[in-house]
Structure formats: structure tokens, C-alpha cells
PDB file of C-alpha atoms in Angstrom:
ATOM      1  CA  MET A1152    -117.293 -96.826 -43.491  1.00 55.00           C
ATOM      2  CA  ILE A1153    -120.794 -97.882 -42.458  1.00 59.00           C
ATOM      3  CA  GLU A1154    -122.231 -96.757 -45.776  1.00 60.00           C
ATOM      4  CA  ALA A1155    -119.853 -99.151 -47.570  1.00 57.00           C
ATOM      5  CA  PHE A1156    -121.396-102.063 -45.671  1.00 56.00           C
ATOM      6  CA  GLY A1157    -124.941-100.914 -46.408  1.00 52.00           C
ATOM      7  CA  THR A1158    -125.236-102.780 -49.695  1.00 55.00           C
ATOM      8  CA  ALA A1159    -122.418-105.292 -49.264  1.00 65.00           C
ATOM      9  CA  ARG A1160    -124.156-107.617 -46.788  1.00 80.00           C
ATOM     10  CA  ARG A1161    -126.906-107.939 -44.221  1.00 90.00           C
ATOM     11  CA  PHE A1162    -126.323-107.240 -40.517  1.00 96.00           C
ATOM     12  CA  ASP A1163    -129.356-108.603 -38.659  1.00 97.00           C
ATOM     13  CA  ALA A1164    -127.993-108.033 -35.146  1.00 98.00           C
ATOM     14  CA  ILE A1165    -125.902-104.948 -34.379  1.00 98.00           C
ATOM     15  CA  ALA A1166    -124.369-103.892 -31.066  1.00 98.00           C
ATOM     16  CA  GLU A1167    -122.990-100.433 -30.446  1.00 98.00           C
ATOM     17  CA  VAL A1168    -120.693-100.219 -27.438  1.00 98.00           C
ATOM     18  CA  GLY A1169    -120.727 -96.660 -26.131  1.00 98.00           C
ATOM     19  CA  VAL A1170    -123.827 -94.948 -27.511  1.00 98.00           C
ATOM     20  CA  ALA A1171    -123.655 -91.445 -25.963  1.00 96.00           C
ATOM     21  CA  ARG A1172    -126.794 -89.597 -27.226  1.00 96.00           C
ATOM     22  CA  GLY A1173    -127.597 -92.173 -29.902  1.00 97.00           C
ATOM     23  CA  ASP A1174    -126.625 -90.123 -32.958  1.00 97.00           C
ATOM     24  CA  PHE A1175    -124.491 -92.907 -34.418  1.00 97.00           C
ATOM     25  CA  SER A1176    -126.995 -95.505 -33.216  1.00 98.00           C
ATOM     26  CA  GLN A1177    -129.555 -93.785 -35.432  1.00 97.00           C
ATOM     27  CA  SER A1178    -127.141 -93.855 -38.361  1.00 96.00           C
ATOM     28  CA  LEU A1179    -126.474 -97.578 -37.901  1.00 97.00           C
ATOM     29  CA  ILE A1180    -130.184 -98.347 -37.735  1.00 97.00           C
ATOM     30  CA  ASP A1181    -131.070 -96.139 -40.706  1.00 95.00           C
ATOM     31  CA  THR A1182    -128.188 -97.286 -42.920  1.00 94.00           C
ATOM     32  CA  LEU A1183    -128.006-100.998 -42.135  1.00 95.00           C
ATOM     33  CA  ALA A1184    -131.632-101.759 -41.116  1.00 95.00           C
ATOM     34  CA  PRO A1185    -130.869-104.508 -38.598  1.00 97.00           C
ATOM     35  CA  LYS A1186    -133.562-106.756 -37.132  1.00 98.00           C
ATOM     36  CA  ILE A1187    -132.316-105.963 -33.608  1.00 98.00           C
ATOM     37  CA  PHE A1188    -130.044-103.323 -32.114  1.00 98.00           C
ATOM     38  CA  HIS A1189    -128.168-103.642 -28.814  1.00 98.00           C
ATOM     39  CA  ALA A1190    -127.139-100.384 -27.095  1.00 98.00           C
ATOM     40  CA  ILE A1191    -124.367-100.937 -24.552  1.00 98.00           C
ATOM     41  CA  ASP A1192    -123.219 -98.121 -22.277  1.00 98.00           C
ATOM     42  CA  ARG A1193    -122.588 -97.226 -18.644  1.00 98.00           C
ATOM     43  CA  PHE A1194    -125.186 -94.462 -19.184  1.00 98.00           C
ATOM     44  CA  ARG A1195    -123.467 -91.996 -16.850  1.00 97.00           C
ATOM     45  CA  LEU A1196    -122.627 -89.089 -19.151  1.00 95.00           C
ATOM     46  CA  HIS A1197    -125.395 -87.013 -17.559  1.00 95.00           C
ATOM     47  CA  GLU A1198    -123.352 -87.076 -14.313  1.00 94.00           C
ATOM     48  CA  MET A1199    -120.564 -85.016 -15.907  1.00 92.00           C
ATOM     49  CA  ASP A1200    -120.689 -81.262 -15.303  1.00 91.00           C
ATOM     50  CA  ARG A1201    -119.575 -80.521 -18.860  1.00 90.00           C
ATOM     51  CA  LEU A1202    -119.645 -82.633 -21.973  1.00 87.00           C
ATOM     52  CA  TRP A1203    -118.235 -81.596 -25.361  1.00 85.00           C
ATOM     53  CA  GLY A1204    -117.885 -78.007 -24.145  1.00 86.00           C
ATOM     54  CA  MET A1205    -121.440 -77.606 -22.821  1.00 89.00           C
ATOM     55  CA  PRO A1206    -123.315 -78.510 -19.628  1.00 90.00           C
ATOM     56  CA  SER A1207    -124.328 -82.170 -19.910  1.00 87.00           C
ATOM     57  CA  SER A1208    -127.954 -81.217 -19.174  1.00 87.00           C
ATOM     58  CA  HIS A1209    -127.958 -79.436 -22.544  1.00 89.00           C
ATOM     59  CA  TYR A1210    -127.382 -82.713 -24.404  1.00 91.00           C
ATOM     60  CA  PHE A1211    -129.853 -84.811 -22.448  1.00 93.00           C
ATOM     61  CA  GLU A1212    -132.567 -82.192 -22.003  1.00 92.00           C
ATOM     62  CA  GLY A1213    -132.443 -82.553 -18.229  1.00 91.00           C
ATOM     63  CA  LEU A1214    -132.905 -86.335 -18.350  1.00 95.00           C
ATOM     64  CA  THR A1215    -130.454 -89.055 -17.470  1.00 96.00           C
ATOM     65  CA  GLN A1216    -128.447 -90.338 -20.420  1.00 97.00           C
ATOM     66  CA  ARG A1217    -130.380 -93.618 -20.398  1.00 98.00           C
ATOM     67  CA  ALA A1218    -133.789 -91.927 -20.150  1.00 97.00           C
ATOM     68  CA  TYR A1219    -132.858 -89.633 -23.040  1.00 97.00           C
ATOM     69  CA  PHE A1220    -131.654 -92.572 -25.147  1.00 98.00           C
ATOM     70  CA  GLU A1221    -134.720 -94.704 -24.389  1.00 98.00           C
ATOM     71  CA  ARG A1222    -137.064 -91.820 -25.195  1.00 98.00           C
ATOM     72  CA  ARG A1223    -135.237 -91.199 -28.457  1.00 98.00           C
ATOM     73  CA  PHE A1224    -135.582 -94.821 -29.591  1.00 98.00           C
ATOM     74  CA  ALA A1225    -139.008 -95.602 -28.121  1.00 97.00           C
ATOM     75  CA  GLY A1226    -140.566 -95.592 -31.590  1.00 94.00           C
ATOM     76  CA  ALA A1227    -137.619 -97.098 -33.483  1.00 96.00           C
ATOM     77  CA  ALA A1228    -138.293 -99.263 -36.517  1.00 93.00           C
ATOM     78  CA  VAL A1229    -136.373-102.116 -34.866  1.00 97.00           C
ATOM     79  CA  PRO A1230    -136.191-103.378 -31.282  1.00 98.00           C
ATOM     80  CA  VAL A1231    -133.524-101.457 -29.365  1.00 98.00           C
ATOM     81  CA  ILE A1232    -132.297-103.426 -26.356  1.00 98.00           C
ATOM     82  CA  VAL A1233    -130.482-101.349 -23.718  1.00 98.00           C
ATOM     83  CA  HIS A1234    -127.670-102.932 -21.677  1.00 98.00           C
ATOM     84  CA  GLU A1235    -126.421-100.736 -18.833  1.00 98.00           C
ATOM     85  CA  GLY A1236    -123.113-101.453 -17.129  1.00 98.00           C
ATOM     86  CA  ASP A1237    -119.485-102.294 -17.783  1.00 98.00           C
ATOM     87  CA  SER A1238    -119.144-102.763 -21.521  1.00 98.00           C
ATOM     88  CA  ALA A1239    -117.049-105.942 -21.481  1.00 98.00           C
ATOM     89  CA  ALA A1240    -119.452-107.555 -18.986  1.00 98.00           C
ATOM     90  CA  MET A1241    -122.512-106.494 -21.008  1.00 98.00           C
ATOM     91  CA  ILE A1242    -120.958-107.838 -24.234  1.00 98.00           C
ATOM     92  CA  ALA A1243    -120.039-111.101 -22.493  1.00 98.00           C
ATOM     93  CA  GLY A1244    -123.704-111.476 -21.533  1.00 98.00           C
ATOM     94  CA  LEU A1245    -124.751-111.665 -25.182  1.00 98.00           C
ATOM     95  CA  PRO A1246    -125.092-115.156 -26.677  1.00 96.00           C
ATOM     96  CA  GLN A1247    -121.931-116.393 -28.393  1.00 96.00           C
ATOM     97  CA  GLY A1248    -122.018-115.960 -32.159  1.00 96.00           C
ATOM     98  CA  SER A1249    -125.134-113.775 -32.079  1.00 97.00           C
ATOM     99  CA  ILE A1250    -123.947-110.339 -33.243  1.00 98.00           C
ATOM    100  CA  ASP A1251    -123.218-109.572 -36.906  1.00 98.00           C
ATOM    101  CA  LEU A1252    -121.639-106.171 -36.314  1.00 98.00           C
ATOM    102  CA  PHE A1253    -120.053-104.563 -33.272  1.00 98.00           C
ATOM    103  CA  TYR A1254    -119.243-100.857 -33.270  1.00 98.00           C
ATOM    104  CA  ILE A1255    -116.917-100.334 -30.300  1.00 98.00           C
ATOM    105  CA  ASP A1256    -116.552 -96.795 -28.925  1.00 97.00           C
ATOM    106  CA  ALA A1257    -116.497 -97.061 -25.128  1.00 97.00           C
ATOM    107  CA  ALA A1258    -113.427 -96.539 -22.921  1.00 96.00           C
ATOM    108  CA  HIS A1259    -110.245 -95.761 -24.852  1.00 96.00           C
ATOM    109  CA  ASP A1260    -107.514 -97.193 -22.616  1.00 97.00           C
ATOM    110  CA  ALA A1261    -105.772-100.346 -23.891  1.00 97.00           C
ATOM    111  CA  ALA A1262    -107.031-102.662 -21.124  1.00 97.00           C
ATOM    112  CA  SER A1263    -110.687-101.650 -21.566  1.00 98.00           C
ATOM    113  CA  VAL A1264    -110.550-101.850 -25.366  1.00 98.00           C
ATOM    114  CA  ALA A1265    -108.838-105.263 -25.154  1.00 98.00           C
ATOM    115  CA  ALA A1266    -111.557-106.512 -22.780  1.00 98.00           C
ATOM    116  CA  ASP A1267    -114.298-105.222 -25.098  1.00 98.00           C
ATOM    117  CA  ALA A1268    -112.531-106.779 -28.106  1.00 98.00           C
ATOM    118  CA  ALA A1269    -112.177-110.188 -26.444  1.00 97.00           C
ATOM    119  CA  ALA A1270    -115.823-110.238 -25.386  1.00 98.00           C
ATOM    120  CA  ALA A1271    -116.983-109.023 -28.808  1.00 98.00           C
ATOM    121  CA  ALA A1272    -114.871-111.655 -30.584  1.00 97.00           C
ATOM    122  CA  SER A1273    -116.805-114.330 -28.659  1.00 97.00           C
ATOM    123  CA  ALA A1274    -120.222-112.783 -29.212  1.00 98.00           C
ATOM    124  CA  ALA A1275    -119.607-112.044 -32.910  1.00 98.00           C
ATOM    125  CA  ALA A1276    -121.171-114.267 -35.544  1.00 98.00           C
ATOM    126  CA  PRO A1277    -118.704-116.469 -37.464  1.00 97.00           C
ATOM    127  CA  ASP A1278    -118.752-113.920 -40.312  1.00 96.00           C
ATOM    128  CA  GLY A1279    -119.175-110.978 -37.947  1.00 97.00           C
ATOM    129  CA  VAL A1280    -117.408-107.646 -38.135  1.00 98.00           C
ATOM    130  CA  LEU A1281    -115.792-105.628 -35.346  1.00 98.00           C
ATOM    131  CA  ILE A1282    -115.369-101.895 -35.958  1.00 98.00           C
ATOM    132  CA  PHE A1283    -113.308 -99.877 -33.505  1.00 98.00           C
ATOM    133  CA  ASN A1284    -113.769 -96.121 -33.298  1.00 97.00           C
ATOM    134  CA  ASP A1285    -110.930 -93.720 -32.509  1.00 97.00           C
ATOM    135  CA  TYR A1286    -108.140 -95.897 -33.879  1.00 97.00           C
ATOM    136  CA  THR A1287    -105.558 -93.284 -32.984  1.00 96.00           C
ATOM    137  CA  LEU A1288    -102.716 -92.934 -30.511  1.00 96.00           C
ATOM    138  CA  HIS A1289    -104.022 -89.825 -28.784  1.00 94.00           C
ATOM    139  CA  ASP A1290    -106.715 -87.188 -28.759  1.00 92.00           C
ATOM    140  CA  PRO A1291    -105.185 -84.147 -30.515  1.00 90.00           C
ATOM    141  CA  TYR A1292    -107.402 -81.772 -28.547  1.00 89.00           C
ATOM    142  CA  SER A1293    -107.034 -83.071 -24.996  1.00 88.00           C
ATOM    143  CA  GLY A1294    -103.676 -84.781 -25.436  1.00 90.00           C
ATOM    144  CA  ASP A1295    -105.063 -87.914 -23.755  1.00 93.00           C
ATOM    145  CA  ALA A1296    -103.320 -91.128 -24.781  1.00 96.00           C
ATOM    146  CA  TYR A1297    -105.585 -93.742 -26.394  1.00 97.00           C
ATOM    147  CA  GLY A1298    -105.041 -97.495 -26.223  1.00 97.00           C
ATOM    148  CA  VAL A1299    -107.236 -98.411 -29.179  1.00 98.00           C
ATOM    149  CA  VAL A1300    -104.312 -98.913 -31.596  1.00 98.00           C
ATOM    150  CA  GLU A1301    -102.469-101.123 -29.104  1.00 98.00           C
ATOM    151  CA  ALA A1302    -105.535-103.268 -28.315  1.00 98.00           C
ATOM    152  CA  VAL A1303    -106.596-103.673 -31.953  1.00 98.00           C
ATOM    153  CA  ASN A1304    -103.075-104.402 -33.162  1.00 98.00           C
ATOM    154  CA  THR A1305    -102.678-107.049 -30.472  1.00 97.00           C
ATOM    155  CA  LEU A1306    -105.970-108.669 -31.488  1.00 97.00           C
ATOM    156  CA  VAL A1307    -104.913-108.741 -35.148  1.00 97.00           C
ATOM    157  CA  THR A1308    -101.422-110.113 -34.466  1.00 97.00           C
ATOM    158  CA  THR A1309    -102.503-112.783 -31.960  1.00 97.00           C
ATOM    159  CA  SER A1310    -105.757-114.099 -33.417  1.00 97.00           C
ATOM    160  CA  ALA A1311    -107.592-114.905 -36.637  1.00 96.00           C
ATOM    161  CA  TRP A1312    -109.038-111.376 -36.906  1.00 98.00           C
ATOM    162  CA  ARG A1313    -107.761-109.347 -39.876  1.00 97.00           C
ATOM    163  CA  VAL A1314    -108.209-105.780 -41.084  1.00 98.00           C
ATOM    164  CA  ILE A1315    -110.869-105.379 -43.769  1.00 96.00           C
ATOM    165  CA  GLY A1316    -111.235-101.604 -43.731  1.00 96.00           C
ATOM    166  CA  LEU A1317    -109.854 -98.343 -42.436  1.00 96.00           C
ATOM    167  CA  SER A1318    -111.806 -95.112 -42.481  1.00 95.00           C
ATOM    168  CA  LEU A1319    -109.747 -91.963 -42.145  1.00 94.00           C
ATOM    169  CA  GLN A1320    -110.957 -88.858 -40.365  1.00 93.00           C
ATOM    170  CA  ARG A1321    -109.466 -85.377 -40.630  1.00 93.00           C
ATOM    171  CA  ASP A1322    -108.349 -85.242 -36.993  1.00 93.00           C
ATOM    172  CA  MET A1323    -107.288 -88.920 -37.091  1.00 93.00           C
ATOM    173  CA  PHE A1324    -110.261 -90.240 -35.104  1.00 94.00           C
ATOM    174  CA  CYS A1325    -110.241 -93.176 -37.528  1.00 96.00           C
ATOM    175  CA  ASP A1326    -112.358 -96.336 -37.627  1.00 97.00           C
ATOM    176  CA  ILE A1327    -110.852 -99.752 -38.317  1.00 98.00           C
ATOM    177  CA  ALA A1328    -112.895-102.821 -39.265  1.00 97.00           C
ATOM    178  CA  LEU A1329    -111.912-106.421 -38.610  1.00 98.00           C
ATOM    179  CA  ALA A1330    -113.271-109.789 -39.729  1.00 97.00           C
ATOM    180  CA  ARG A1331    -112.135-113.347 -39.057  1.00 95.00           C
ATOM    181  CA  GLY A1332    -109.984-115.097 -41.509  1.00 81.00           C
TER     182      GLY A1332
END
């Protein structure tokens, strides 16, 4: 889905909510070439014993998640601003109307996604875009229930946000994009 936006319009300020190792952060920066990138995360994945089937130390090379991320983007072509803490609170701390694109992939329960969505809707530029990752009812591997569909559907049915894109994924870890209007 991101590639489709690459030539369609300019996103000067991008915020990714839930950055993990920064793989998708790199893709957003490389594909969309923003002027500024905000990385929002609790930065605690290194505290987990195992992550994606491996010891977490394997993914962060013995560093904390934040230290790994900051090292990775120390020489980035654009300023990368790191915000550590609760995602909804970190988003709410951004100036209203300042972010052109939010990519939201933090907690997956309905209350957390709804809080992130409400904060992002305020911080989004008037023509901003919100993209939600994992627009699915459950994780087919773990069986965990996800609240992303509920939170996004509520936002769409109770506000001026509308669906402008849906990206399918083989295991149904879909992305859905919203814009005002």
C-alpha cells in the first residue's frame, strides 16, 4: 500500500506507531522520503525472553530496543525523532494537524487502537492519512483476538474518516487506510 502513495502525493511528516526493529520505518523513509519521521514505541521488546520465535537479544544485537533503533537510524537521510512511552500519549503530544501520514501498529486490543486512532485523528494534517496495520479479527497463529477491526470500524462509522485503501495479506494481516471526507 505504501508504494501506491509514493508517487500520488507528498508526505512531509510521517509517524510510525510501533516501530519494532525499524524495518518498516526504513521502508517508509526510503519510499516516501519525508522531511521528518517520528518513531513512537514503548521500546520494551528487548525485555521479552523470546520474540518472533528467537531470543530477543538476537534481534537487537544485545542492545535495548531503543538503542538498536537509534543506532540504526543515526545516519538517516531525514531527522528521526524518537518518542518513548504510551503510544496514545506520545501521539497526543504531537502538534495538532502536523502529521501527514500515521502508520499505526502498536497494541492490538480495541481500547488501545481506539485511543491511538483518536489521538492520531487530532494530530493528522487536514488531508492526512491514517493507516492501520493488522486489520484482522485475530492472529491465525496465536489465536489472539485483535481489536483493530472494531476500533477502525467505529472511527469510520462515527466520524468524517473514510476508507481510501485496503491492502490484503496472505494471512489476513491487512492494512487499511483512512482519510477525512
